[in-house]
Tab-separated table of C-alpha atoms in Angstrom:
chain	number	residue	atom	x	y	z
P	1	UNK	CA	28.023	13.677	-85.129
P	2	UNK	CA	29.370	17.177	-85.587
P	3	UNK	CA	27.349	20.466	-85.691
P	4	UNK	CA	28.436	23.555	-86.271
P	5	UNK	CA	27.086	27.163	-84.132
P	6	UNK	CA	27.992	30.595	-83.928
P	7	UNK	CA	27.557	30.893	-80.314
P	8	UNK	CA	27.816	27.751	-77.723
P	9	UNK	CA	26.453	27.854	-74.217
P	10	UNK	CA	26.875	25.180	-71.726
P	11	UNK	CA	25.072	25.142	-69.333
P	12	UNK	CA	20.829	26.045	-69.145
P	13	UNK	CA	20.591	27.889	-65.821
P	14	UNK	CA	19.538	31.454	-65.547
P	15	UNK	CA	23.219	32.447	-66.784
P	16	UNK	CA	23.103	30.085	-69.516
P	17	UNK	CA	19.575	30.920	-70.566
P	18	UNK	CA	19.701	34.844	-70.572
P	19	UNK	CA	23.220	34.606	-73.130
P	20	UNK	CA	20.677	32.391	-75.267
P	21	UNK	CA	17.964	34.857	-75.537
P	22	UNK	CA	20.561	37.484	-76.413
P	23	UNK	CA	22.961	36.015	-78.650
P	24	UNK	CA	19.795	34.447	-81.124
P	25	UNK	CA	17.939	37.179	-80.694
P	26	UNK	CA	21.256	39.232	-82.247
P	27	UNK	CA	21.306	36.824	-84.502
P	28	UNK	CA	24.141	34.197	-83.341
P	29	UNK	CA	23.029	30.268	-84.724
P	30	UNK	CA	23.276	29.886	-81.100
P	31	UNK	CA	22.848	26.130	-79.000
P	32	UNK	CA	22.199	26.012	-75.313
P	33	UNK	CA	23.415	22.251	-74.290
P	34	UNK	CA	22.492	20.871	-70.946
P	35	UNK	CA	22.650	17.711	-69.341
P	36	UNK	CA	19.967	17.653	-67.162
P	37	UNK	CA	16.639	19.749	-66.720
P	38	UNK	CA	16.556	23.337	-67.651
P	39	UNK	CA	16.682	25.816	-65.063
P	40	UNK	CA	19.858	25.160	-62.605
P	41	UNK	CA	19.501	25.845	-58.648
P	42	UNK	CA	16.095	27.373	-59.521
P	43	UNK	CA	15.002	23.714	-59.804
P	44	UNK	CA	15.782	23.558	-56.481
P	45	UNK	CA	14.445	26.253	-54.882
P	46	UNK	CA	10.764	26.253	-53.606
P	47	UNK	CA	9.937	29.762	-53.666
P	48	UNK	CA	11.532	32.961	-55.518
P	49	UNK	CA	11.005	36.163	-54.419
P	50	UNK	CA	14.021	38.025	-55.057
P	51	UNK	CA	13.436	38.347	-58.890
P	52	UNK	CA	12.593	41.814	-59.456
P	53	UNK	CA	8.678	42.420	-60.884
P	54	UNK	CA	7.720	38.773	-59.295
P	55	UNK	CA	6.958	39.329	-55.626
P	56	UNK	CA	6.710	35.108	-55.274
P	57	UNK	CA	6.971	32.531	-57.765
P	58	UNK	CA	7.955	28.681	-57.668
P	59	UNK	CA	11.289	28.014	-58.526
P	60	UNK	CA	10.706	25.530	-61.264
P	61	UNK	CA	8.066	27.655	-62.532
P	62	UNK	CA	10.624	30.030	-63.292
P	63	UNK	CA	13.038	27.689	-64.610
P	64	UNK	CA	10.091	26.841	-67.099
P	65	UNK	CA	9.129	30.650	-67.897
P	66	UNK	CA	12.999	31.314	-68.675
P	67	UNK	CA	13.463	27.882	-70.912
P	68	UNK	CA	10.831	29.008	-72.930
P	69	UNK	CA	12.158	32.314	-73.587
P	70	UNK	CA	15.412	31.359	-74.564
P	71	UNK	CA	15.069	29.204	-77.153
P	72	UNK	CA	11.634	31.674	-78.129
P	73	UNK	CA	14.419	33.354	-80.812
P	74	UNK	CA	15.721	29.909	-82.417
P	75	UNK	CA	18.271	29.141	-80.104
P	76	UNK	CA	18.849	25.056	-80.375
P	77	UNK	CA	18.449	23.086	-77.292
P	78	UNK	CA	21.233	20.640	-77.308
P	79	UNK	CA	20.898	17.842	-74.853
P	80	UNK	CA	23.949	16.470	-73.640
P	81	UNK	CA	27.065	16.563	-71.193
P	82	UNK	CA	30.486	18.269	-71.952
P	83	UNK	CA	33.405	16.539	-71.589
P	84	UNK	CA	36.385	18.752	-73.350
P	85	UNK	CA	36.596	21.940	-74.958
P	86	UNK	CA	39.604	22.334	-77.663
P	87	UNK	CA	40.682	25.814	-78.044
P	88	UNK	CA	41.086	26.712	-81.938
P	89	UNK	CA	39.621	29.349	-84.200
P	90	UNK	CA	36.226	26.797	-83.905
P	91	UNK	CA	36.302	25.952	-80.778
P	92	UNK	CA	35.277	22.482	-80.341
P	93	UNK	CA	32.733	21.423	-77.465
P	94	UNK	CA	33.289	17.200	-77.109
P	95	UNK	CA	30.235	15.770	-75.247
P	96	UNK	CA	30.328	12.737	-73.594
P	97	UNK	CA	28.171	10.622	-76.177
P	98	UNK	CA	30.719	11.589	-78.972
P	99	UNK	CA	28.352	14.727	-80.309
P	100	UNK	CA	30.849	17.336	-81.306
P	101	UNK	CA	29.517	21.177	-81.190
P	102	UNK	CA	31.613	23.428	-82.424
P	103	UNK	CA	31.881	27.451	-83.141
P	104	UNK	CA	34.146	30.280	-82.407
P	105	UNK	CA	32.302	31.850	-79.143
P	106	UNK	CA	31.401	29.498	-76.518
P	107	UNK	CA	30.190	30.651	-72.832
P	108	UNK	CA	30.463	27.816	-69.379
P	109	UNK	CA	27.823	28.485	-67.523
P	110	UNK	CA	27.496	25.269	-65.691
P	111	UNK	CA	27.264	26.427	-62.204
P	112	UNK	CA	28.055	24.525	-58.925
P	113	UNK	CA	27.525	21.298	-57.525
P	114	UNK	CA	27.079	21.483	-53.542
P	115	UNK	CA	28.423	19.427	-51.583
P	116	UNK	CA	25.777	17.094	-50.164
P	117	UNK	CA	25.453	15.752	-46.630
P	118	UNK	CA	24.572	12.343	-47.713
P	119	UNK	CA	22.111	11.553	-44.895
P	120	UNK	CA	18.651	10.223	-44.807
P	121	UNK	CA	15.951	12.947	-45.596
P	122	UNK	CA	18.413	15.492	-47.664
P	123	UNK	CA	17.069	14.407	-51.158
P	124	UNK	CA	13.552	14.034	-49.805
P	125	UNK	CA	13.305	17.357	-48.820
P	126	UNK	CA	15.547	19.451	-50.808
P	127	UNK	CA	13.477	22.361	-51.622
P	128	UNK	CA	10.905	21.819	-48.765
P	129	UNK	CA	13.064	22.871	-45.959
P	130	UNK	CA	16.280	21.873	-46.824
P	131	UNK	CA	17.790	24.600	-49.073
P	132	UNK	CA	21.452	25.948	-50.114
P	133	UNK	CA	21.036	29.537	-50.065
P	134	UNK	CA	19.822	31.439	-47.135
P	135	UNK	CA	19.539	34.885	-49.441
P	136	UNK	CA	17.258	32.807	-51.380
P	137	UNK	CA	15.177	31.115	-49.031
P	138	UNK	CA	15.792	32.570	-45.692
P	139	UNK	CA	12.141	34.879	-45.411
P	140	UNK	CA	10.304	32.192	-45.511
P	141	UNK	CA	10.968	30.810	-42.001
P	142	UNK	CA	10.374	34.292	-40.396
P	143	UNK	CA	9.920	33.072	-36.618
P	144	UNK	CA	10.826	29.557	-37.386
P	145	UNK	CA	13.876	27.578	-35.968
P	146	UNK	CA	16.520	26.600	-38.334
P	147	UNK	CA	19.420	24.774	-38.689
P	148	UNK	CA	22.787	25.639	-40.097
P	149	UNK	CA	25.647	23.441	-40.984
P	150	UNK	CA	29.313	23.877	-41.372
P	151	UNK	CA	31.884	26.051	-39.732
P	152	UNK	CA	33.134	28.344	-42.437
P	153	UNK	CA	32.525	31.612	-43.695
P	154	UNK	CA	29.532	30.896	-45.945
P	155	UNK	CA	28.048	29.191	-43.135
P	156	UNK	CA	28.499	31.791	-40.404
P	157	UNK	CA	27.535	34.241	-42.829
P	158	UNK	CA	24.673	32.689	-43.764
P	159	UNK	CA	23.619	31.959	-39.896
P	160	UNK	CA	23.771	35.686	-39.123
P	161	UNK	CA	21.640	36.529	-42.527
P	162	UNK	CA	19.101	34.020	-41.080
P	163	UNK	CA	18.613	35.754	-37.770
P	164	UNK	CA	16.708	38.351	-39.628
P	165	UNK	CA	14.195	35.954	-39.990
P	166	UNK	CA	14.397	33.024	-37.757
P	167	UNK	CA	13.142	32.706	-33.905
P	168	UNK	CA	16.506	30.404	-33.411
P	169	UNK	CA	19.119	29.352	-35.716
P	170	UNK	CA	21.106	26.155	-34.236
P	171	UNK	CA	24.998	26.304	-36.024
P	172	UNK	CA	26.310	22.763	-36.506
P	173	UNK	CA	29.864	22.095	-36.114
P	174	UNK	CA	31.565	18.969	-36.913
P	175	UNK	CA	34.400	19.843	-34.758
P	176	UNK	CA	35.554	22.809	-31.977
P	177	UNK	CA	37.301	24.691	-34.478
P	178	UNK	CA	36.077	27.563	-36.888
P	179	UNK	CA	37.219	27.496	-40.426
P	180	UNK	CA	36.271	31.025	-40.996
P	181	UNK	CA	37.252	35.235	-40.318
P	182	UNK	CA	37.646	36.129	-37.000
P	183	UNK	CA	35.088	39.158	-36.896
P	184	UNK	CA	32.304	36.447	-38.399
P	185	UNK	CA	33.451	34.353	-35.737
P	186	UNK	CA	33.153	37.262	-33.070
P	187	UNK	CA	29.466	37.938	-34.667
P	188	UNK	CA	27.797	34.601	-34.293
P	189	UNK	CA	28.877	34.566	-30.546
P	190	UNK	CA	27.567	37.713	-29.965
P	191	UNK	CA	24.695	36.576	-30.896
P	192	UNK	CA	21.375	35.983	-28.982
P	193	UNK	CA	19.690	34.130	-31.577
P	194	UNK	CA	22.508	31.588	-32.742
P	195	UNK	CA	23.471	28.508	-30.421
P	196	UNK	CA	26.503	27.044	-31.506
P	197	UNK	CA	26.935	23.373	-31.299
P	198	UNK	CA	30.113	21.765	-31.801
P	199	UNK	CA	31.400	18.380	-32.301
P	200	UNK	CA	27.806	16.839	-33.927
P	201	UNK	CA	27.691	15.184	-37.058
P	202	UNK	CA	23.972	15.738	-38.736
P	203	UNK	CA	22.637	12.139	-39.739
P	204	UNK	CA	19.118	12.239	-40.583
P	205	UNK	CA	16.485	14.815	-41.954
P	206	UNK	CA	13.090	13.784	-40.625
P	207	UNK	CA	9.584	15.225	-41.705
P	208	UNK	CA	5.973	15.104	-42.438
P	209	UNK	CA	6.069	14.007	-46.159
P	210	UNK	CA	5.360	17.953	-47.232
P	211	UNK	CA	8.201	19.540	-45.470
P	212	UNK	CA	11.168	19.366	-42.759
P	213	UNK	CA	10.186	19.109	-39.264
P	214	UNK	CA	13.152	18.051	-37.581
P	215	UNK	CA	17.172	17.065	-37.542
P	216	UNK	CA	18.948	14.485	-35.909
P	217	UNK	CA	22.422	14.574	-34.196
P	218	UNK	CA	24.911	12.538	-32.560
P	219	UNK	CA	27.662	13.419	-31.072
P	220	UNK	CA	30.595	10.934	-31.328
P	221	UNK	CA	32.599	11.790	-28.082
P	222	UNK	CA	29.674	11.467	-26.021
P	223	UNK	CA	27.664	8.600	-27.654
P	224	UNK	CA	24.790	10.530	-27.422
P	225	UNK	CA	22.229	11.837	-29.980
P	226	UNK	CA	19.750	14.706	-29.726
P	227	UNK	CA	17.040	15.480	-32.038
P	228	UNK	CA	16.232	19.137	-32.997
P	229	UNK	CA	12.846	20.754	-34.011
P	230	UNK	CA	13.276	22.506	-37.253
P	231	UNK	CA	11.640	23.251	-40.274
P	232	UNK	CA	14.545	24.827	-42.265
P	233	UNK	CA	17.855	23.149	-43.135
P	234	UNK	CA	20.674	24.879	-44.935
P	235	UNK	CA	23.726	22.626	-45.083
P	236	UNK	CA	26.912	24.787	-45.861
P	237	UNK	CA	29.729	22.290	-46.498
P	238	UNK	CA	31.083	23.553	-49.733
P	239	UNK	CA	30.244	23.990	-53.472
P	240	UNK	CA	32.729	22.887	-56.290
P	241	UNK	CA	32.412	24.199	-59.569
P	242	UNK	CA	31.896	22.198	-62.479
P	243	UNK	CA	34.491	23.097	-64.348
P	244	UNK	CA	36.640	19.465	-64.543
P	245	UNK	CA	36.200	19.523	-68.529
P	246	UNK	CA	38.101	22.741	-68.669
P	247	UNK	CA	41.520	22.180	-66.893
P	248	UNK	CA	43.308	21.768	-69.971
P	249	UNK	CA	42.432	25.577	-70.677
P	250	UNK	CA	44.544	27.142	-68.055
P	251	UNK	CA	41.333	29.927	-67.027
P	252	UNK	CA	40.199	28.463	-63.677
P	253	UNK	CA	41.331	29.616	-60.706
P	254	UNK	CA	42.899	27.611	-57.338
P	255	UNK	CA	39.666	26.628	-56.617
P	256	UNK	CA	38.585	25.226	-59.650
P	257	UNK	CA	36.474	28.475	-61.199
P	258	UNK	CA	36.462	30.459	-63.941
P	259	UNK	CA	38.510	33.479	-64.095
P	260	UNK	CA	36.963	36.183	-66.061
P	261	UNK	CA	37.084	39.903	-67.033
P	262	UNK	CA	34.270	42.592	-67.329
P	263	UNK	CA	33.260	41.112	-70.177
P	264	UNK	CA	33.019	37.980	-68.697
P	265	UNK	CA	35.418	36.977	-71.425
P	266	UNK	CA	38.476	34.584	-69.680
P	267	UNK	CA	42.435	34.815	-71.435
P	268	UNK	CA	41.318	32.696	-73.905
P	269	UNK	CA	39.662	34.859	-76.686
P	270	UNK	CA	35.949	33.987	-77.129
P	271	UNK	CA	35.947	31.579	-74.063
P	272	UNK	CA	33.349	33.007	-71.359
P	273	UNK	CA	32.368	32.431	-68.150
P	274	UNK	CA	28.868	32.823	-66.376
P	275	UNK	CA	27.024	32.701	-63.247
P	276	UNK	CA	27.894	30.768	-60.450
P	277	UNK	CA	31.079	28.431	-62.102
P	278	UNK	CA	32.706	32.313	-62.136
P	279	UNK	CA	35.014	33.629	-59.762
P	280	UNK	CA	32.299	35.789	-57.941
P	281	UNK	CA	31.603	37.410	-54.251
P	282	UNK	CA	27.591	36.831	-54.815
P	283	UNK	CA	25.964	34.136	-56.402
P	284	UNK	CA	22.029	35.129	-57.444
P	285	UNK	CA	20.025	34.627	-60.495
P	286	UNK	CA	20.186	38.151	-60.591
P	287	UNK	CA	24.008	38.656	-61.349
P	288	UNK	CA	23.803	35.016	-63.214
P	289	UNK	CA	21.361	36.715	-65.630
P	290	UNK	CA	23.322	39.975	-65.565
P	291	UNK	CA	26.718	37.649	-66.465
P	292	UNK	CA	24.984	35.693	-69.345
P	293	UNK	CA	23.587	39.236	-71.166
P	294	UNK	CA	26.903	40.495	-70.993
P	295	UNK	CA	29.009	37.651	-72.103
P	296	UNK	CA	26.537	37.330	-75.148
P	297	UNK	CA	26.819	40.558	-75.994
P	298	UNK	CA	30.237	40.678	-76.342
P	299	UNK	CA	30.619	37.741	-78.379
P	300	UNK	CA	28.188	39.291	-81.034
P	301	UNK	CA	30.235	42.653	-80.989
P	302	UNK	CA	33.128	40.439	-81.476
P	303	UNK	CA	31.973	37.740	-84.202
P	304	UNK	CA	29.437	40.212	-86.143
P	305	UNK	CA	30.654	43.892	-85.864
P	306	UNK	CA	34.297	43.576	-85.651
């Protein structure tokens, strides 16, 4: 099946859904295809309160509020998965059920995917104490004990933005060795509120059915385990951008995202980039939403008024 757009977005996150609402209500046949449920990371994240004008609002509810909006102007929800894009003067978006989209604008907006722990509890309680952005999520465990995982930047970043909030923050370290800057390094030591604990491998999230009340440990040289009271989790291992269905393009970067200019526009003409999958220093629905407005808007300056 083949059908044919002005304006294609993949991906229905915040990015994904703010482009729709302003490339249909321009006037772009526009399609918003997704895979899975509407709404992105704000599916999985309990409470919002960074959105500016809402002081608190559920996640999902969000997700819901946006979905609406953006197909309120006639864009098309598509459902379905990308699997190739071929560069042309209609670009052509391939799905994996053999649905072919095509138009000459198309925006990726399809995010990240983090990279899970894989234990016992993590799906459970992912959004009720076990969370992937401490910006997010991080207020809500003001004199609570948390736990942090990994040994890179994000995660000693994220361990000293969680000391605003938390009575203790435990940082846990696969091995002895830091993976990240040396003055993040210097600023966890330092301090009071962050124990570091190295060589512990996280193997099961434990809780009372509502939310996380606890972690367990082990630590391999010493045969031992420990468990630790918590009631927040934030598990910073890695994120990899979906991007695989684009590496034929040449526009991603060494680490697999989008390269893009101010116009959120990458080297290929009418190709954009979005939210999170975008080379970025700060990933919020804020600057997703900011990234999806501006991508849209430059496609209709570039299809309609050119």
């Amino acid at each position: 099946m083949k059908k044919d757009y002005d304006f294609i977005i993949i991906g229905a996150g915040p990015a994904g859904m703010t482009a729709a609402i302003y490339g249909s209500r321009a006037g772009l046949k526009t399609a918003l295809l997704e895979g899975g449920a509407p709404g992105g990371k704000l599916l999985k994240t309990n409470e919002i309160s960074n959105w500016p004008g809402i002081q608190k609002e559920p996640g999902a509810q969000l997700a819901m509020d946006m979905f609406a909006h953006s197909t309120s102007f006639g864009a098309v929800y598509e459902y379905g998965q990308a699997e190739k894009i071929i560069d042309g003067e209609r670009k052509q978006v391939i799905c994996q059920d053999g649905t072919v989209l095509t138009a000459p604008a198309v925006l990726v907006a399809t995010g990240t995917r983090e990279r899970l722990l894989q234990i016992p509890g993590e799906e459970t309680y992912t959004g009720r104490g076990v969370s992937y952005c401490a910006v997010c999520d991080g207020a809500f465990y003001r004199g609570q004990q948390v736990a942090v995982i990994g040994a890179g930047n994000s995660a000693l970043e994220e361990a000293l933005y969680l000391t605003q909030f938390a009575a203790k923050v435990y940082l846990i370290m696969r091995r002895d060795v830091f993976r990240a800057d040396r003055i993040a390094v210097d600023q966890v030591k330092k301090n009071p509120k962050i124990q570091i604990i190295q060589k512990a491998v996280p193997t099961e999230i434990s809780g009372d059915g509502q939310h996380v009340r606890g972690l367990k440990i082990v630590y391999p040289d010493l045969n031992r385990e420990q468990f630790l009271s918590v009631t927040g989790i934030f598990p910073y291992i890695g994120a990899d951008p979906v991007t695989d269905f684009l590496k034929d393009l040449d526009v991603l970067d060494a680490h697999g995202y989008l390269m893009v200019n101010s116009s959120m526009e990458t080297k290929v003409p009418l190709l954009y980039g979005a939210g999170d999958v975008c080379a970025k220093p700060l990933r919020q629905v804020v600057t997703a939403v900011n990234d999806g407005a501006i991508a849209a808007q430059d496609a209709f300056h570039k299809l309609k008024l050119s």
